[in-house]
Short mmCIF file of C-alpha atoms in Angstrom, two decimals:
data_model
loop_
_atom_site.label_atom_id
_atom_site.label_comp_id
_atom_site.label_asym_id
_atom_site.label_seq_id
_atom_site.Cartn_x
_atom_site.Cartn_y
_atom_site.Cartn_z
CA LEU A 1 4.78 -22.17 -36.54
CA ASP A 2 2.01 -22.26 -37.79
CA PHE A 3 0.69 -22.85 -42.08
CA GLY A 4 0.15 -19.52 -43.15
CA GLY A 5 0.07 -19.86 -46.84
CA CYS A 6 3.56 -20.57 -48.50
CA LYS A 7 4.98 -20.89 -51.96
CA ALA A 8 4.29 -23.81 -53.44
CA LYS A 9 0.86 -23.63 -51.31
CA GLY A 10 -1.86 -20.46 -50.08
CA PHE A 11 -3.30 -19.77 -47.35
CA GLY A 12 -6.90 -19.64 -49.44
CA LEU A 13 -8.58 -17.18 -48.55
CA VAL A 14 -12.56 -15.89 -50.01
CA ASP A 15 -13.63 -12.86 -52.32
CA PRO A 16 -17.29 -13.19 -51.42
CA VAL A 17 -18.47 -9.62 -53.01
CA HIS A 18 -16.22 -10.65 -56.22
CA GLY A 19 -17.19 -15.31 -56.15
CA GLU A 20 -13.97 -15.41 -55.87
CA LEU A 21 -10.74 -17.74 -54.48
CA HIS A 22 -7.48 -16.45 -53.72
CA TYR A 23 -3.85 -16.92 -52.00
CA ARG A 24 -1.46 -15.21 -49.79
CA GLN A 25 0.43 -16.21 -47.48
CA GLY A 26 2.17 -14.46 -44.45
CA THR A 27 1.58 -13.83 -40.10
CA SER A 28 -0.96 -12.58 -39.97
CA TYR A 29 -2.77 -15.91 -41.56
CA ALA A 30 -1.13 -17.67 -39.67
CA ALA A 31 -1.82 -16.15 -35.61
CA PRO A 32 -5.62 -16.86 -36.25
CA ASN A 33 -5.09 -20.02 -37.08
CA ALA A 34 -3.53 -20.01 -34.77
CA LEU A 35 -5.85 -18.59 -32.31
CA HIS A 36 -8.30 -21.19 -33.85
CA LYS A 37 -6.85 -24.00 -32.64
CA CYS A 38 -6.31 -23.32 -28.56
CA ILE A 39 -10.64 -21.80 -29.57
CA ALA A 40 -11.26 -25.20 -30.31
CA ILE A 41 -8.77 -26.87 -27.04
CA ARG A 42 -10.84 -24.52 -24.09
CA LYS A 43 -14.70 -25.41 -25.42
CA LYS A 44 -14.15 -28.96 -24.64
CA TYR A 45 -11.63 -27.93 -22.16
CA PRO A 46 -13.53 -24.88 -20.47
CA GLU A 47 -11.19 -25.67 -17.49
CA LEU A 48 -8.17 -24.91 -19.19
CA GLY A 49 -7.11 -21.11 -18.77
CA PRO A 50 -4.84 -19.10 -20.95
CA LEU A 51 -1.46 -19.89 -19.95
CA ALA A 52 -2.54 -23.94 -20.20
CA LEU A 53 -3.57 -23.73 -23.40
CA LYS A 54 0.01 -21.18 -24.26
CA ALA A 55 1.94 -23.97 -22.34
CA LEU A 56 0.02 -27.09 -24.81
CA MET A 57 0.27 -25.60 -27.44
CA ILE A 58 4.15 -25.57 -27.75
CA HIS A 59 4.24 -28.80 -25.38
CA THR A 60 2.65 -30.29 -29.20
CA ALA A 61 4.64 -28.11 -31.02
CA VAL A 62 6.18 -30.44 -33.99
CA ARG A 63 10.19 -30.26 -34.95
CA ASN A 64 12.15 -31.72 -37.46
CA PRO A 65 14.79 -33.30 -37.01
CA GLN A 66 17.64 -32.21 -39.69
CA LEU A 67 15.64 -28.72 -40.62
CA HIS A 68 14.68 -26.90 -37.27
CA CYS A 69 16.26 -24.29 -35.82
CA ASP A 70 15.57 -22.67 -33.54
CA LYS A 71 16.56 -18.64 -35.05
CA TYR A 72 13.37 -19.20 -37.83
CA HIS A 73 11.03 -22.04 -36.12
CA GLY A 74 10.91 -21.15 -32.11
CA TYR A 75 9.44 -24.02 -30.44
CA GLY A 76 8.71 -26.25 -33.46
CA ALA A 77 4.47 -26.46 -35.69
CA LEU A 78 2.04 -27.25 -34.20
CA PRO A 79 -0.28 -30.00 -35.12
CA GLU A 80 -3.50 -29.72 -37.33
CA SER A 81 -5.53 -32.62 -34.95
CA ILE A 82 -6.49 -31.06 -31.65
CA ASP A 83 -6.69 -34.62 -30.84
CA LYS A 84 -2.91 -34.02 -30.44
CA TYR A 85 -3.69 -31.54 -27.68
CA VAL A 86 -5.12 -33.44 -24.80
CA VAL A 87 -4.88 -37.01 -26.38
CA CYS A 88 -2.39 -38.88 -24.45
CA GLY A 89 -0.24 -41.07 -26.57
CA GLU A 90 0.14 -45.12 -26.29
CA ASN A 91 2.60 -45.52 -23.02
CA GLU A 92 2.74 -41.58 -22.86
CA LEU A 93 0.72 -39.45 -20.04
CA THR A 94 -0.04 -35.79 -19.84
CA VAL A 95 -0.64 -34.52 -16.75
CA VAL A 96 -1.42 -30.21 -16.52
CA TYR A 97 -1.06 -28.18 -13.69
CA GLN A 98 -2.68 -24.21 -13.50
CA GLY A 99 -2.96 -22.42 -10.90
CA HIS A 100 -0.45 -18.79 -8.69
CA LEU A 101 2.62 -19.12 -7.31
CA ASP A 102 3.12 -17.33 -4.25
CA PRO A 103 5.98 -14.83 -3.86
CA LYS A 104 9.47 -17.27 -1.80
CA LYS A 105 7.74 -20.22 -1.37
CA TYR A 106 8.09 -23.57 -3.02
CA VAL A 107 4.66 -25.91 -4.87
CA LYS A 108 5.08 -29.38 -5.16
CA ALA A 109 3.51 -31.03 -8.42
CA PRO A 110 3.83 -34.47 -8.63
CA ILE A 111 4.32 -36.36 -12.17
CA PRO A 112 1.77 -39.59 -11.49
CA ILE A 113 2.87 -43.03 -12.27
CA PRO A 114 1.42 -45.58 -13.02
CA ALA A 115 -0.42 -48.72 -10.68
CA GLY A 116 2.28 -51.03 -11.55
CA GLY A 117 4.91 -48.79 -11.75
CA LEU A 118 7.00 -48.71 -14.73
CA SER A 119 10.57 -50.40 -16.28
CA GLY A 120 13.00 -48.86 -18.78
CA LYS A 121 13.67 -45.90 -19.41
CA VAL A 122 11.85 -42.98 -19.53
CA LYS A 123 11.41 -40.00 -20.36
CA ILE A 124 10.04 -36.40 -19.37
CA LYS A 125 8.70 -33.35 -20.74
CA ALA A 126 8.21 -30.92 -19.55
CA THR A 127 6.23 -27.03 -20.17
CA LEU A 128 6.10 -23.95 -17.84
CA CYS A 129 4.46 -20.52 -19.03
CA TYR A 130 4.03 -17.81 -16.41
CA ALA A 131 2.46 -14.50 -16.22
CA THR A 132 4.87 -11.51 -14.07
CA LYS A 133 4.89 -7.79 -14.09
CA VAL A 134 7.52 -6.26 -15.58
CA ASP A 135 9.74 -3.47 -14.79
CA SER A 136 9.94 -0.85 -17.63
CA ASP A 137 12.05 1.37 -15.39
CA THR A 138 15.23 -1.37 -15.28
CA PRO A 139 15.14 -2.69 -18.93
CA ASP A 140 18.43 -5.94 -18.45
CA SER A 141 16.18 -7.07 -15.77
CA TYR A 142 12.97 -6.04 -17.14
CA THR A 143 11.11 -9.41 -15.63
CA ARG A 144 10.21 -8.64 -11.79
CA SER A 145 9.94 -12.51 -11.13
CA ALA A 146 11.43 -15.50 -12.12
CA ILE A 147 10.37 -19.36 -10.90
CA GLU A 148 12.78 -21.84 -10.71
CA ALA A 149 11.49 -25.42 -12.05
CA THR A 150 13.40 -28.09 -10.14
CA LEU A 151 12.80 -32.03 -11.16
CA ARG A 152 13.21 -34.07 -7.86
CA PRO A 153 12.77 -37.67 -9.22
CA ASN A 154 12.81 -39.60 -6.33
CA ALA A 155 11.56 -38.75 -3.52
CA GLU A 156 13.62 -41.44 -1.45
CA LYS A 157 17.19 -40.50 -2.10
CA PHE A 158 18.52 -37.97 -0.51
CA ARG A 159 22.45 -36.51 -0.80
CA ASP A 160 23.33 -37.18 2.54
CA ALA A 161 21.32 -37.47 6.11
CA LYS A 162 21.28 -33.47 6.39
CA ALA A 163 19.26 -32.98 3.42
CA THR A 164 15.90 -31.41 2.98
CA ARG A 165 15.02 -32.02 0.03
CA PRO A 166 15.36 -35.00 -2.01
CA ASN A 167 18.23 -35.68 -4.79
CA SER A 168 17.70 -32.97 -7.36
CA LYS A 169 18.31 -33.47 -11.32
CA PRO A 170 18.88 -30.65 -13.97
CA PHE A 171 16.14 -29.81 -15.83
CA PHE A 172 15.34 -26.80 -17.50
CA GLU A 173 18.74 -25.25 -15.46
CA HIS A 174 22.49 -24.75 -17.96
CA ASP A 175 24.67 -24.29 -15.43
CA ARG A 176 23.31 -22.94 -12.24
CA TYR A 177 26.75 -21.03 -11.53
CA GLU A 178 27.21 -18.99 -15.21
CA THR A 179 27.23 -15.83 -15.53
CA GLU A 180 23.83 -13.92 -15.42
CA THR A 181 24.39 -13.47 -19.45
CA ALA A 182 24.87 -16.59 -19.93
CA LEU A 183 22.06 -18.02 -17.07
CA ARG A 184 19.11 -16.10 -19.38
CA GLU A 185 20.61 -17.24 -22.63
CA PHE A 186 20.92 -20.32 -22.34
CA GLY A 187 19.58 -21.10 -19.07
CA LEU A 188 16.69 -18.93 -19.49
CA LYS A 189 16.49 -17.87 -16.00
CA TRP A 190 14.07 -15.20 -16.08
CA ASP A 191 11.91 -16.27 -19.55
CA THR A 192 8.60 -16.30 -18.52
CA VAL A 193 8.57 -19.81 -21.25
CA MET A 194 10.51 -22.62 -20.50
CA SER A 195 10.49 -26.09 -22.00
CA GLY A 196 13.18 -29.54 -22.02
CA GLU A 197 12.79 -33.23 -22.06
CA ALA A 198 15.44 -35.14 -19.73
CA GLY A 199 15.74 -39.35 -20.09
CA LEU A 200 16.04 -41.62 -16.67
CA ILE A 201 16.12 -44.91 -16.17
CA ALA A 202 12.72 -46.17 -13.86
CA ASP A 203 14.17 -48.86 -12.06
CA LYS A 204 17.16 -46.84 -11.37
CA SER A 205 15.87 -43.09 -10.86
CA VAL A 206 12.49 -42.51 -10.44
CA LYS A 207 9.82 -43.26 -7.83
CA ASP A 208 7.61 -40.36 -7.01
CA PRO A 209 8.73 -38.13 -9.27
CA TYR A 210 7.98 -34.33 -9.00
CA PHE A 211 8.21 -30.81 -9.92
CA GLU A 212 9.62 -28.25 -7.47
CA LEU A 213 8.79 -24.67 -8.08
CA HIS A 214 9.58 -21.22 -6.83
CA TYR A 215 8.83 -18.55 -7.11
CA ILE A 216 11.27 -15.57 -7.08
CA PRO A 217 11.01 -11.70 -7.40
CA ARG A 218 12.91 -8.80 -7.67
CA GLU A 219 12.89 -5.38 -7.77
CA GLY A 220 15.95 -4.76 -10.24
CA VAL A 221 18.39 -6.52 -10.00
CA ARG A 222 17.84 -6.60 -5.82
CA THR A 223 14.51 -9.94 -4.47
CA ALA A 224 11.32 -8.12 -3.46
CA SER A 225 10.66 -7.13 -0.85
CA SER A 226 7.19 -7.80 -1.37
CA ALA A 227 4.82 -9.23 -4.42
CA GLU A 228 1.94 -10.58 -5.63
CA ARG A 229 0.65 -13.70 -6.40
CA MET A 230 1.78 -15.08 -9.58
CA PRO A 231 0.01 -17.26 -12.17
CA TYR A 232 2.04 -19.93 -13.80
CA ALA A 233 0.65 -23.56 -15.96
CA LEU A 234 2.46 -26.34 -16.51
CA VAL A 235 2.24 -29.34 -18.81
CA VAL A 236 3.94 -32.63 -17.80
CA THR A 237 4.07 -35.56 -20.26
CA LEU A 238 6.24 -38.86 -18.96
#
């Protein structure tokens, strides 16, 4: 959400012909207002691409705990100050990953830890955006690809001696064994935007944490035999 005027306070518009000030409201004012913030961020940090900017906007959106409703308010309201998107607060660290994923491959996205380590309770928040191709011939499985994002909070903890990867912690997933419909609605299985957070006890469960990204291409309901590289952006806050 961004400000586009309301009954109590309209969006100010200048009429240059008559020299008058008018107040209006609507999404046609809110959308360019949000775009203006994207441009301001891009001007300061030209290395950030469109997907990274999108992920930052969603990642930093503010929710009112008492009034927020996903149906009407989406991910929340965009902060007014540009610093809110790119300046870390106290006891906070944010890292942005962007690039391309190879089909069926895994990418490791480390979460930086201060040199002195961590103690007490920590919170990890992450937002992932990717640009997949679509298949208009199969509307029930419209997107051509998905990313499985797995949080591995402790690189030294394994389920057993045969495990090749550290233990994982559910992050974006609702339940891996749900039905396809539930995986889409709650688990964001084929959604191109995923945002979530998790709390951890640093002393017990955080050691060289990282996200593991797995790019899964498909054709209709089948796994694709071949696919192109796919652009993505991941914003992680500790």
